[in-house]
Coordinates of C-alpha atoms and ligand atoms in Angstrom, one line a residue:
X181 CA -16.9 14.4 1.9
X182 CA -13.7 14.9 3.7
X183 CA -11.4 11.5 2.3
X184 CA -8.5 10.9 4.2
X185 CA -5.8 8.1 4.9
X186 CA -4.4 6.4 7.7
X187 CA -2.8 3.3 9.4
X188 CA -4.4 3.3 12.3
X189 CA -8.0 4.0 13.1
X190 CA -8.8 7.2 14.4
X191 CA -10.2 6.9 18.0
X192 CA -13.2 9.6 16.7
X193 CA -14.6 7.2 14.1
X194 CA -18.0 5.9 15.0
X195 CA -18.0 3.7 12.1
X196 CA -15.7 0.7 11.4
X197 CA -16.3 -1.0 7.7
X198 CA -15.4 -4.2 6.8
X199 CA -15.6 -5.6 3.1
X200 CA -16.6 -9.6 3.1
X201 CA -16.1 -11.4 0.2
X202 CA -19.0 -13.7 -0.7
X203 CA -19.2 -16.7 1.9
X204 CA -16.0 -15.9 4.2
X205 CA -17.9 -14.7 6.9
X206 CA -16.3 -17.6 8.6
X207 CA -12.8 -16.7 7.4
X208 CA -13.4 -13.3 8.1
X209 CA -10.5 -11.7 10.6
X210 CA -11.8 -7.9 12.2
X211 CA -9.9 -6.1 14.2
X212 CA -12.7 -5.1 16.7
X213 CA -13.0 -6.7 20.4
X214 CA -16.5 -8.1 19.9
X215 CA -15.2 -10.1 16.7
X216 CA -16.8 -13.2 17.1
X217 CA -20.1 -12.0 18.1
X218 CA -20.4 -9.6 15.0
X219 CA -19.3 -12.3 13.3
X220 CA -22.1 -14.9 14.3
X221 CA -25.0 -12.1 14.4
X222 CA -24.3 -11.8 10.7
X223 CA -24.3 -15.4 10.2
X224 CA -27.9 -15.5 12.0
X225 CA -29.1 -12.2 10.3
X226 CA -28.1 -14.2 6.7
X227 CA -25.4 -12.0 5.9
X228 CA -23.7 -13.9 2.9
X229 CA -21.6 -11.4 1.6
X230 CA -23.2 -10.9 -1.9
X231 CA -22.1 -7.5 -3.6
X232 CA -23.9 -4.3 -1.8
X233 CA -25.6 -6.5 1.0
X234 CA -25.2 -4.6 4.2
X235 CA -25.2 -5.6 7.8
X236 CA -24.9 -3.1 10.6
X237 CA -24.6 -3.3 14.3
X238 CA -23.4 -2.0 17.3
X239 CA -20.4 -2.7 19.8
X240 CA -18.4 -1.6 22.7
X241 CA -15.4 -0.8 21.5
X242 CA -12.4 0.6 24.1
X243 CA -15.5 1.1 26.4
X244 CA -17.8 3.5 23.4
X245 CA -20.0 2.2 21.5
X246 CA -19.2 1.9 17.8
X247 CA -21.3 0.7 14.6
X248 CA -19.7 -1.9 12.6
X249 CA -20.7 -2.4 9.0
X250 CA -20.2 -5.4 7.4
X251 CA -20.3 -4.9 4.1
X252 CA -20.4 -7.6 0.8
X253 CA -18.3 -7.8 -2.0
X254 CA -19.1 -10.8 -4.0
X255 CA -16.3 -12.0 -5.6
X256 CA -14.2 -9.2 -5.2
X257 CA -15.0 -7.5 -8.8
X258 CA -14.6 -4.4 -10.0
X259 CA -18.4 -3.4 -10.3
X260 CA -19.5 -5.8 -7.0
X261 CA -16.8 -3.6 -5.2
X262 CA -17.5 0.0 -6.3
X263 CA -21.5 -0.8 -5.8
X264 CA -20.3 -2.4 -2.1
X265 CA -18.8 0.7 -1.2
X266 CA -21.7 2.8 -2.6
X267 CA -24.1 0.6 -0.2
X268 CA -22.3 1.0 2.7
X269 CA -22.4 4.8 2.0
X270 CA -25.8 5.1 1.4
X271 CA -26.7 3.2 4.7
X272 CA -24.4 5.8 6.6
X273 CA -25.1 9.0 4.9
X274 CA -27.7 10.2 7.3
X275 CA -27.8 7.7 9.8
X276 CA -26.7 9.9 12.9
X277 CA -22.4 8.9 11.9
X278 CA -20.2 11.0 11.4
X279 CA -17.1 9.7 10.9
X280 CA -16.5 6.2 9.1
X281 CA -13.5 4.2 9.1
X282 CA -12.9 1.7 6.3
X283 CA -10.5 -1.2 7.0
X284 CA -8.7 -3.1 4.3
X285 CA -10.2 -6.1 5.7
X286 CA -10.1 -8.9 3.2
X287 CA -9.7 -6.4 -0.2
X288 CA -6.0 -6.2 -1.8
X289 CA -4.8 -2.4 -2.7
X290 CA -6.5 -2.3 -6.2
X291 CA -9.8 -3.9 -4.6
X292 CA -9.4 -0.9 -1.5
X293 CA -9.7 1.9 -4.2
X294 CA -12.0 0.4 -5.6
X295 CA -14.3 0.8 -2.3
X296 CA -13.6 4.0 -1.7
X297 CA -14.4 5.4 -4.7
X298 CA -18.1 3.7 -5.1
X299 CA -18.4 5.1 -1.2
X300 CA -17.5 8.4 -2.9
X301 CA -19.8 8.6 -5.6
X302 CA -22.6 7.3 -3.7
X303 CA -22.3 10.4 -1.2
X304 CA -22.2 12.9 -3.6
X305 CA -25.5 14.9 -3.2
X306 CA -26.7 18.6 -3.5
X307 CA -28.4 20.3 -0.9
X308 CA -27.7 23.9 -1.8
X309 CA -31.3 24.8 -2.2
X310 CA -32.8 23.0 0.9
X311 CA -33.0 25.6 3.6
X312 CA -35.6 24.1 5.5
X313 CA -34.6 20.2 5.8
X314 CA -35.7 18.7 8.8
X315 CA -32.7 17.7 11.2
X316 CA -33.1 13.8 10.7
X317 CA -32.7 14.4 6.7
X318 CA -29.8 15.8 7.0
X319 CA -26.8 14.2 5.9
X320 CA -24.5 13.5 9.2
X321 CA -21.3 11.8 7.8
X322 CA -18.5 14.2 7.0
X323 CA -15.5 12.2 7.2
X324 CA -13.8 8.8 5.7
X325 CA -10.8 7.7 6.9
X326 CA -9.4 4.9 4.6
X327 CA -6.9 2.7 6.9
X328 CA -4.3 2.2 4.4
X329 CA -1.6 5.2 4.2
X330 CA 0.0 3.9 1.4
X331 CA -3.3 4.0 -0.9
X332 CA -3.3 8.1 -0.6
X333 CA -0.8 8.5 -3.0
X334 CA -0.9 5.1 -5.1
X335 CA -1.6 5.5 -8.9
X336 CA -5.0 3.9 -8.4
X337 CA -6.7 5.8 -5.7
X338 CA -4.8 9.3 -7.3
X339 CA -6.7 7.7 -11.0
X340 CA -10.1 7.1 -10.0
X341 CA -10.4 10.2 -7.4
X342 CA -9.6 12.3 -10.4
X343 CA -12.8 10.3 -12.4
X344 CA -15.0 10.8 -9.3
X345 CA -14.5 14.7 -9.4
X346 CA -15.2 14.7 -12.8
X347 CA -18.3 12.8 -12.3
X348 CA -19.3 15.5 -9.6
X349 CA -19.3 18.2 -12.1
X350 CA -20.9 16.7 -14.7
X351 CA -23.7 15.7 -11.9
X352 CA -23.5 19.3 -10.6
X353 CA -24.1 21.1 -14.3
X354 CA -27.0 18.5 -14.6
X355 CA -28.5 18.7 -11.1
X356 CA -28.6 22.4 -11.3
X357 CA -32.0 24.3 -12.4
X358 CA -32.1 26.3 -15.5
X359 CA -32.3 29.6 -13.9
X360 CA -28.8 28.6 -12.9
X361 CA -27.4 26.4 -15.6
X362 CA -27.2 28.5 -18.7
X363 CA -25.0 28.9 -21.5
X364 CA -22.9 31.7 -20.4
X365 CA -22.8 30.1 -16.5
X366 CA -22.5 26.6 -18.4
X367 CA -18.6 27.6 -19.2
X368 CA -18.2 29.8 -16.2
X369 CA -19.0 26.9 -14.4
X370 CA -16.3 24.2 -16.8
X371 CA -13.4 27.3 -16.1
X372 CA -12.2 25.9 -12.8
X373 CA -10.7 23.1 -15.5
X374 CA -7.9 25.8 -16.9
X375 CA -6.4 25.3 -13.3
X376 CA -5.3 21.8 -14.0
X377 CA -4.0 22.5 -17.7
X378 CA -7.4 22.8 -19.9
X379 CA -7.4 25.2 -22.7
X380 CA -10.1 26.8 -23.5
X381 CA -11.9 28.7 -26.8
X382 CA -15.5 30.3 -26.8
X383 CA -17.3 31.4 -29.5
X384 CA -20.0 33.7 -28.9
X385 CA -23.2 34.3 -30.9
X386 CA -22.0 36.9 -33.3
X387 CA -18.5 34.3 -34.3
X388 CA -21.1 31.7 -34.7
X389 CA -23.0 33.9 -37.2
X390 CA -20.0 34.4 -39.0
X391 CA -19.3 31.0 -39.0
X392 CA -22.5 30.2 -40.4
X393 CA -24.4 28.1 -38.1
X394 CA -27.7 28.9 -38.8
X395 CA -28.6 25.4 -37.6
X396 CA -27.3 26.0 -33.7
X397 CA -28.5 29.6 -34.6
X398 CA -32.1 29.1 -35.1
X399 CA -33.1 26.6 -31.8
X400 CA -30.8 29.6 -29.7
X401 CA -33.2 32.5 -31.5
X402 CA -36.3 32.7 -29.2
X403 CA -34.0 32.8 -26.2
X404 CA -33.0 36.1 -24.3
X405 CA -30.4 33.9 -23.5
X406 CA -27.4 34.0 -25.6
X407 CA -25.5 30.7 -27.1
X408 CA -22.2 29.1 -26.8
X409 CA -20.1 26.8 -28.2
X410 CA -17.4 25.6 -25.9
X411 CA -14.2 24.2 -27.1
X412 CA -12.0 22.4 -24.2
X413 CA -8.6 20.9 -25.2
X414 CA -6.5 18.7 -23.2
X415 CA -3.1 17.2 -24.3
X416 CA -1.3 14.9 -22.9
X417 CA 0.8 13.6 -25.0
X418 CA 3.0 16.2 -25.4
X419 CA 2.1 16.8 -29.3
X420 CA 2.6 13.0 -30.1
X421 CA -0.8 12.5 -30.6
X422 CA -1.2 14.8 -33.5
X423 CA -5.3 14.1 -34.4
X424 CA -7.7 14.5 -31.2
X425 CA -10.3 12.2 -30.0
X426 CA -13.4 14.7 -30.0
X427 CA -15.6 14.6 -27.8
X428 CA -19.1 16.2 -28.7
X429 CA -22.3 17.7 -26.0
X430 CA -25.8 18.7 -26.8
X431 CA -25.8 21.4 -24.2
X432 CA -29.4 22.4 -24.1
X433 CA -29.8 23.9 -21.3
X434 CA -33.8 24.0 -21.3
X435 CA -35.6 22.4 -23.5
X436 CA -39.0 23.6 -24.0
X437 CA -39.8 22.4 -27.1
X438 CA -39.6 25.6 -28.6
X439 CA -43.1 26.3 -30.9
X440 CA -43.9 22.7 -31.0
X441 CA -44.2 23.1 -27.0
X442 CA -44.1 20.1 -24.9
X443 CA -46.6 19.1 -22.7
X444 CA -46.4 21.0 -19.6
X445 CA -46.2 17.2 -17.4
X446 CA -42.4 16.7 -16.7
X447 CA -41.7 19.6 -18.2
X448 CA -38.9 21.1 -15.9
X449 CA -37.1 17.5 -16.6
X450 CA -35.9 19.2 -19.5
X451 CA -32.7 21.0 -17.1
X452 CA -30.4 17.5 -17.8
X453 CA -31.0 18.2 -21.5
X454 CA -27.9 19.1 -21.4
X455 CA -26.4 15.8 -19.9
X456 CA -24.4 15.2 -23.0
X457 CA -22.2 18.4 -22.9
X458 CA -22.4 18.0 -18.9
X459 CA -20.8 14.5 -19.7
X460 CA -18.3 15.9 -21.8
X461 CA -17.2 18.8 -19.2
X462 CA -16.8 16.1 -16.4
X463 CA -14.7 13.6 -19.1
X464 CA -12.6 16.5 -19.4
X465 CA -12.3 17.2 -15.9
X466 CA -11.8 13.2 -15.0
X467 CA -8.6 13.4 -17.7
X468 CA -7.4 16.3 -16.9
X469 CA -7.4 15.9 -12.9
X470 CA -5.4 12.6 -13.7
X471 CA -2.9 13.3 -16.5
X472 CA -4.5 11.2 -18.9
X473 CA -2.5 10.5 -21.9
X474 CA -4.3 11.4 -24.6
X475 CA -5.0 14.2 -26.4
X476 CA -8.8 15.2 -26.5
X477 CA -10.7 17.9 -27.2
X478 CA -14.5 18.4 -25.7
X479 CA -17.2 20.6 -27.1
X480 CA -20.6 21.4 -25.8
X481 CA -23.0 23.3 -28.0
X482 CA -25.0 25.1 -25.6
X483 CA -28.6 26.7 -26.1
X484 CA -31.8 27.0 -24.5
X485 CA -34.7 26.0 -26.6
X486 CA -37.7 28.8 -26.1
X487 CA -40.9 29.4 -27.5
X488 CA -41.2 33.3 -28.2
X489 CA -42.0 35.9 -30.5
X490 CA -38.6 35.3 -32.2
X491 CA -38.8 32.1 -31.8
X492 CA -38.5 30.0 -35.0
X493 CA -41.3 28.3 -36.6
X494 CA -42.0 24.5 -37.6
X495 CA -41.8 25.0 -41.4
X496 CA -38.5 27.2 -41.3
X497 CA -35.7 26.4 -43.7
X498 CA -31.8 26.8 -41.7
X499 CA -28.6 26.5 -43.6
X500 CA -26.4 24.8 -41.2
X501 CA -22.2 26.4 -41.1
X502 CA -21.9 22.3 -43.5
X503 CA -23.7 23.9 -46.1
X504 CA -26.5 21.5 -45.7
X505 CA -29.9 23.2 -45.6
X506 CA -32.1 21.7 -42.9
X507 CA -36.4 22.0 -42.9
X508 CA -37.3 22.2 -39.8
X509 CA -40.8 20.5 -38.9
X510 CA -40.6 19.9 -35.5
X511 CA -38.7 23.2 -33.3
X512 CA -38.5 20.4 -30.5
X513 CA -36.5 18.3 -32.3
X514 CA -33.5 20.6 -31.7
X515 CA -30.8 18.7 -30.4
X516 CA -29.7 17.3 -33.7
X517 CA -29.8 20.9 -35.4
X518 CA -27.1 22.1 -32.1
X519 CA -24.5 18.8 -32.7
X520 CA -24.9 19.1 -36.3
X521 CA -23.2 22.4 -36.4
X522 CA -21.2 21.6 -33.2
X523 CA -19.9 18.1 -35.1
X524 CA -19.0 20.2 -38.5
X525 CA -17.4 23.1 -36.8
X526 CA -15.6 20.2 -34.8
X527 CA -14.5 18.1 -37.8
X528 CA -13.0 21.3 -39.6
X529 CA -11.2 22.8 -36.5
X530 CA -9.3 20.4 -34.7
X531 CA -9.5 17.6 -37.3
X532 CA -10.2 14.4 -35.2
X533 CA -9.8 11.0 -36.1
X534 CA -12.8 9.4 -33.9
X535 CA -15.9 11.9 -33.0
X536 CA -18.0 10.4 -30.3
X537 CA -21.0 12.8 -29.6
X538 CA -23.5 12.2 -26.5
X539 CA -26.6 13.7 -26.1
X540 CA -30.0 13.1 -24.4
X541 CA -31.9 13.2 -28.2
X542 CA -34.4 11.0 -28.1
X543 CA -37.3 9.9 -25.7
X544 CA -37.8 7.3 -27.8
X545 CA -34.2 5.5 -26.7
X546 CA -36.0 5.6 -23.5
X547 CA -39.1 3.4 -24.8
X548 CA -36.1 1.2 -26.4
X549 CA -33.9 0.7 -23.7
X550 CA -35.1 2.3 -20.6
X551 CA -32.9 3.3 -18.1
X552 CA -30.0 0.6 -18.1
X553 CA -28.5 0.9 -21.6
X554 CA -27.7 4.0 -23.6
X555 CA -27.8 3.8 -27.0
X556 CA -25.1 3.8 -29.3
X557 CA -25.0 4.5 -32.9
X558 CA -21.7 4.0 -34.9
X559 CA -20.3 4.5 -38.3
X560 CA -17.0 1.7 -37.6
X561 CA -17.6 -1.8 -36.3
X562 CA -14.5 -2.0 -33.9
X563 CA -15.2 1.5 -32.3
X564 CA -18.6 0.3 -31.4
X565 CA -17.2 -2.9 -30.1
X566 CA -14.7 -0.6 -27.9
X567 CA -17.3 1.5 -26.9
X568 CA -19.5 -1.2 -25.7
X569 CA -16.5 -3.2 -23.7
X570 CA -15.9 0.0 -21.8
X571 CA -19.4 0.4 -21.1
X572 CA -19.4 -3.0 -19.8
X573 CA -16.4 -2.9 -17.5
X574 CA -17.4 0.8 -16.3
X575 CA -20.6 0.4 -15.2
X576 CA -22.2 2.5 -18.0
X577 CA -23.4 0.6 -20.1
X578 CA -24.1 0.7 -23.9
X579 CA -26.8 -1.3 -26.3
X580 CA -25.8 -0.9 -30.3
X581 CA -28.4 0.1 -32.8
X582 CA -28.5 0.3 -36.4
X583 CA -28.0 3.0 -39.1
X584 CA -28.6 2.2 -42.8
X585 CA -30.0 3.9 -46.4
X586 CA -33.6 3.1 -45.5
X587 CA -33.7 4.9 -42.5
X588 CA -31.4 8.0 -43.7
X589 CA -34.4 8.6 -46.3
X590 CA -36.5 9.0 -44.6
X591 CA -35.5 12.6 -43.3
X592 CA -35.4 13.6 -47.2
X593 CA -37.3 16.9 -47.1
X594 CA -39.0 17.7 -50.5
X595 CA -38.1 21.5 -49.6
X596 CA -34.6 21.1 -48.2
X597 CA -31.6 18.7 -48.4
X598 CA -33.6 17.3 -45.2
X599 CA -36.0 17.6 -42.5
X600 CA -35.0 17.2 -38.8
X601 CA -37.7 14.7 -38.2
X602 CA -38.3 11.2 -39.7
X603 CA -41.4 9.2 -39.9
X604 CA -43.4 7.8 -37.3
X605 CA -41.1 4.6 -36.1
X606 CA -37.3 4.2 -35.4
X607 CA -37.4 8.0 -33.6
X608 CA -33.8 7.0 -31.9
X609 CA -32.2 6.1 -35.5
X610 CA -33.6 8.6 -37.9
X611 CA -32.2 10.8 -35.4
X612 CA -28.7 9.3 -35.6
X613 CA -29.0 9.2 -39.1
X614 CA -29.1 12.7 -38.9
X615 CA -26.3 13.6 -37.2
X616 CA -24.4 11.2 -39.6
X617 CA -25.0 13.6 -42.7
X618 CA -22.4 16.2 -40.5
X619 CA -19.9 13.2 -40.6
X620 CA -17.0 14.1 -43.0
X621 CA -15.7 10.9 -45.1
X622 CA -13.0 8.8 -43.3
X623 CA -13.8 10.1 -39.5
X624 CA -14.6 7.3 -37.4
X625 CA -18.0 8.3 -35.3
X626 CA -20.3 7.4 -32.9
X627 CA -23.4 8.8 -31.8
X628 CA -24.5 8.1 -27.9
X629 CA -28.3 8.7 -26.9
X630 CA -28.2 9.1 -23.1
X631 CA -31.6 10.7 -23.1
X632 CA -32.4 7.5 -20.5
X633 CA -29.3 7.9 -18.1
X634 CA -28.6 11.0 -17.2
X635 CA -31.3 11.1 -14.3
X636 CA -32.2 8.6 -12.3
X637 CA -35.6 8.5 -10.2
X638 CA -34.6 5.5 -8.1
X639 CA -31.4 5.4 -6.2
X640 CA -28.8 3.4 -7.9
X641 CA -25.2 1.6 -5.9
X642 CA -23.4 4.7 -7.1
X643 CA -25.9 7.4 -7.3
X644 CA -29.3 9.2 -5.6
X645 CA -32.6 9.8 -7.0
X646 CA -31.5 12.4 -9.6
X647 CA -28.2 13.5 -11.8
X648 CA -26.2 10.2 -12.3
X649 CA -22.7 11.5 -13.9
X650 CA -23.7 9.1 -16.7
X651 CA -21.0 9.0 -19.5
X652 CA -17.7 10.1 -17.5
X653 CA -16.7 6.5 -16.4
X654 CA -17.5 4.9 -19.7
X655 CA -15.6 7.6 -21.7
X656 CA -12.6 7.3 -18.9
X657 CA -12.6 3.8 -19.3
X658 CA -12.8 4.0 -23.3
X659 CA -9.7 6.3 -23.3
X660 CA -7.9 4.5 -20.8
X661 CA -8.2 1.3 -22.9
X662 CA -7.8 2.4 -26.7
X663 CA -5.5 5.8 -26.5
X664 CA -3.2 5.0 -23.3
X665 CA -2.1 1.5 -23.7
Ligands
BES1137 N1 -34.6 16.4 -25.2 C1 -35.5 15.7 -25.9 C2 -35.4 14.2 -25.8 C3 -35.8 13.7 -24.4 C4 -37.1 13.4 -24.1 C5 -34.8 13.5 -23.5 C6 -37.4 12.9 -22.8 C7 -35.1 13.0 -22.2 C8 -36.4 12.7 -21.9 C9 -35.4 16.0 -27.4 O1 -35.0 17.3 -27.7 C10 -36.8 15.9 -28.0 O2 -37.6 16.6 -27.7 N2 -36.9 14.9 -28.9 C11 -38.2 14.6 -29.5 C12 -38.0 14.4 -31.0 C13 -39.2 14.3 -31.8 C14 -39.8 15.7 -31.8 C15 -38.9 13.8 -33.2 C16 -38.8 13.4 -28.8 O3 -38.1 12.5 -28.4 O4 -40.0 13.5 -28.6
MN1138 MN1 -36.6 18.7 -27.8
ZN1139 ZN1 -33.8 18.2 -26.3

């Protein structure tokens, strides 16, 4: 989507938005000829103004006819604003327009951005692989022009554009199918993020064996294709910051279930199994592309989880690069066995203070919480109470769970120092509990299960049916509030 900014409308657009806060239709001012009667249509079509209703219509306008969109903001907060803009989109997207022009109507500077970026999100889409698409699918807008020339180059449009393009790559890894999406085309893909100041370190299968991560080592073995572990660092605090936040992906790139096979039903859902490390590479895009500062380092341990004749077998004993030896009973339980050498290699090369690890682990968060909270596991009261504020004012949002002794033994292996599955309830925490035995004393950690979020089958205010950038804004948002104040 072409975003651009002017004072004055261009004569081309065949769109003209207007943001109405919730019952000032009669207030309302819009700089149209047919004012009045757009005005009092939407009063007799019910229009009220409530966040992300949408009224359309048509007028003469200079003597051509021109849609008007009327579009609610509620009160005029963050969340009713973003999701406004994102339901004005989606009503335009394929409706014949091309070229929308958003006044500033009623909607300060701040509130403006806001719009536009929900407009953003809501547009992105991929239709790479759709050769065939009938005409009237087709997406027909390719232009926004925001009418406020002044907002192009403000801190807060310059801010969340950078989050939006981070939230398109992290959607883009997910979206894409497995064929495409593998480890090695996993960090090809994340390279474009050197060009705004990312440093980068790989570690290829034979470092990882001489690093000891038989853990990683053994869900990667009945793959032909080989692993990764991907290491992006930004700084910008100019060295002030001396310990990193880390930030932590499951990258399993396919997820088969390995020897304990999954059902072959919703199978092929298993490509966003690696939502956690695609979270992480848009984060690092997001903070990158707007000069966060902080200093941060992102890692994605990234597999694919096969069934073959090398594949490894429910019963095998891996010593993970901790030391820890792991039995593993279930092969599809594999995401744990990937973070937990990805969190101890993490721990002992860029010592962080706060780890915070996302991954799609569980389908049993999904039974838990659905698809409206992830779930967040933490090992430090005020970081989950951080966590959960900025999942609350970003729009991703966060329920807490427990951890305790009870549950941790209950992945006691009488073979092992510990299996890598629990019993049969609390599938979401003995997982967590898991990962927790690859925390190091004194590191402040938190464990995010976003197995529920990273794909959506309904259209949401921001997103399509499919990859929902889940994680970017709320880790953005967490940053913003707790490492650049
Ligand atoms: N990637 C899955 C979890 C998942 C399932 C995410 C459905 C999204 C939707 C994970 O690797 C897995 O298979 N977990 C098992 C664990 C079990 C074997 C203890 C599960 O949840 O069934
Ligand atoms: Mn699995
Ligand atoms: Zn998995």
């Amino acid at each position: 989507m072409m975003i651009a900014f002017a004072n004055d409308c261009p004569k081309n657009a065949d769109v003209l938005v207007f943001a109405i806060a919730k019952d000032a239709l009669d207030e309302a001012e819009l700089a149209i000829e047919q004012a009045d009667l757009v005005l009092s249509a939407a009063k007799t079509a019910r229009f009220e103004g409530k966040p992300g209703e949408v009224f359309e219509t048509f007028v003469e306008e200079s003597g051509t006819v021109k849609r008007v969109i009327l579009a609610g903001i509620g009160k005029g907060k963050r969340l009713n604003v973003e999701s406004a803009g994102g339901s004005m989109v989606a009503k335009i997207l394929t409706s014949g327009a091309k070229h929308l022009a958003i006044h500033q109507s009623g909607m300060d500077q701040w509130q403006l951005a806001r719009f536009v970026f929900g407009a953003k999100l809501r547009s992105w889409r991929i239709d790479k692989y759709r050769t065939t698409m009938p005409e009237k699918q087709k997406p027909t807008l390719e232009a926004i022009t925001v009418l406020d020339q002044n907002l192009e180059t403000a801190k807060e449009w310059q801010d969340l554009n950078a989050v939006s393009e981070g939230v398109a790559l992290t959607r883009e890894l997910v979206a894409e199918p497995a064929n495409v999406i593998y480890p090695e085309s996993f960090v090809a893909r994340c390279e474009e993020l050197k060009d705004l100041g990312v440093e980068f370190q790989v570690l290829d299968q034979e470092e990882m064996e001489k690093l000891g991560m038989g853990a990683l080592l053994g869900v990667s073995q009945g793959s032909v294709k080989p692993p990764r572990m991907l290491a992006m660092r930004w700084d910008g605090t100019n060295g002030s910051q001396k310990r990193p936040l880390a930030l932590v992906g499951k990258g399993v790139t396919f997820d088969t279930g390995g020897i304990s096979l999954k059902p072959g039903p919703g199978m092929g859902d298993m490509k966003f199994d690696m939502g956690g490390a695609g979270a992480v590479a848009g984060t690092m895009k997001a903070l990158a592309g707007r000069k966060a500062n902080v200093h941060v380092v992102g890692v994605c341990g990234l597999v694919e989880n096969m069934p073959d004749g090398n594949a490894q077998r429910p019963g095998d004993v891996v010593t993970s690069m901790s030391g820890q030896t792991i039995e593993v009973l279930n092969t599809d339980a594999e995401g744990r066995l990937v973070l937990s050498d990805a969190l101890h290699w993490t721990q002992e090369e860029f010592d962080p203070e706060v780890v915070i690890n996302l991954a799609t682990l569980t389908g049993a968060i999904i039974i838990s919480l659905g698809d409206q909270h992830a779930g967040c596991f933490c090992n430090d009261d005020d970081l989950a109470e951080d966590l959960l504020e900025a999942g609350k004012k970003s729009g991703d949002p966060l329920w807490r769970f427990p951890l305790n002794a009870a549950y941790d033994k209950q992945i006691n292996s009488p073979i092992a120092d510990m299996q890598n599955i629990g019993g049969k309830g609390a599938g979401s925490i003995t997982a967590a509990q898991f990962l927790q035995r690859f925390i190091k004393d004194g590191v402040k950690w938190s464990h995010l299960d976003i197995a529920g979020m990273v794909w959506a089958d309904k259209p949401g205010p921001l997103w399509d049916k499919g990859a929902t950038g889940y994680g970017v804004r709320l880790l953005n948002q967490y940053i913003t509030d707790n490492f650049e104040k």
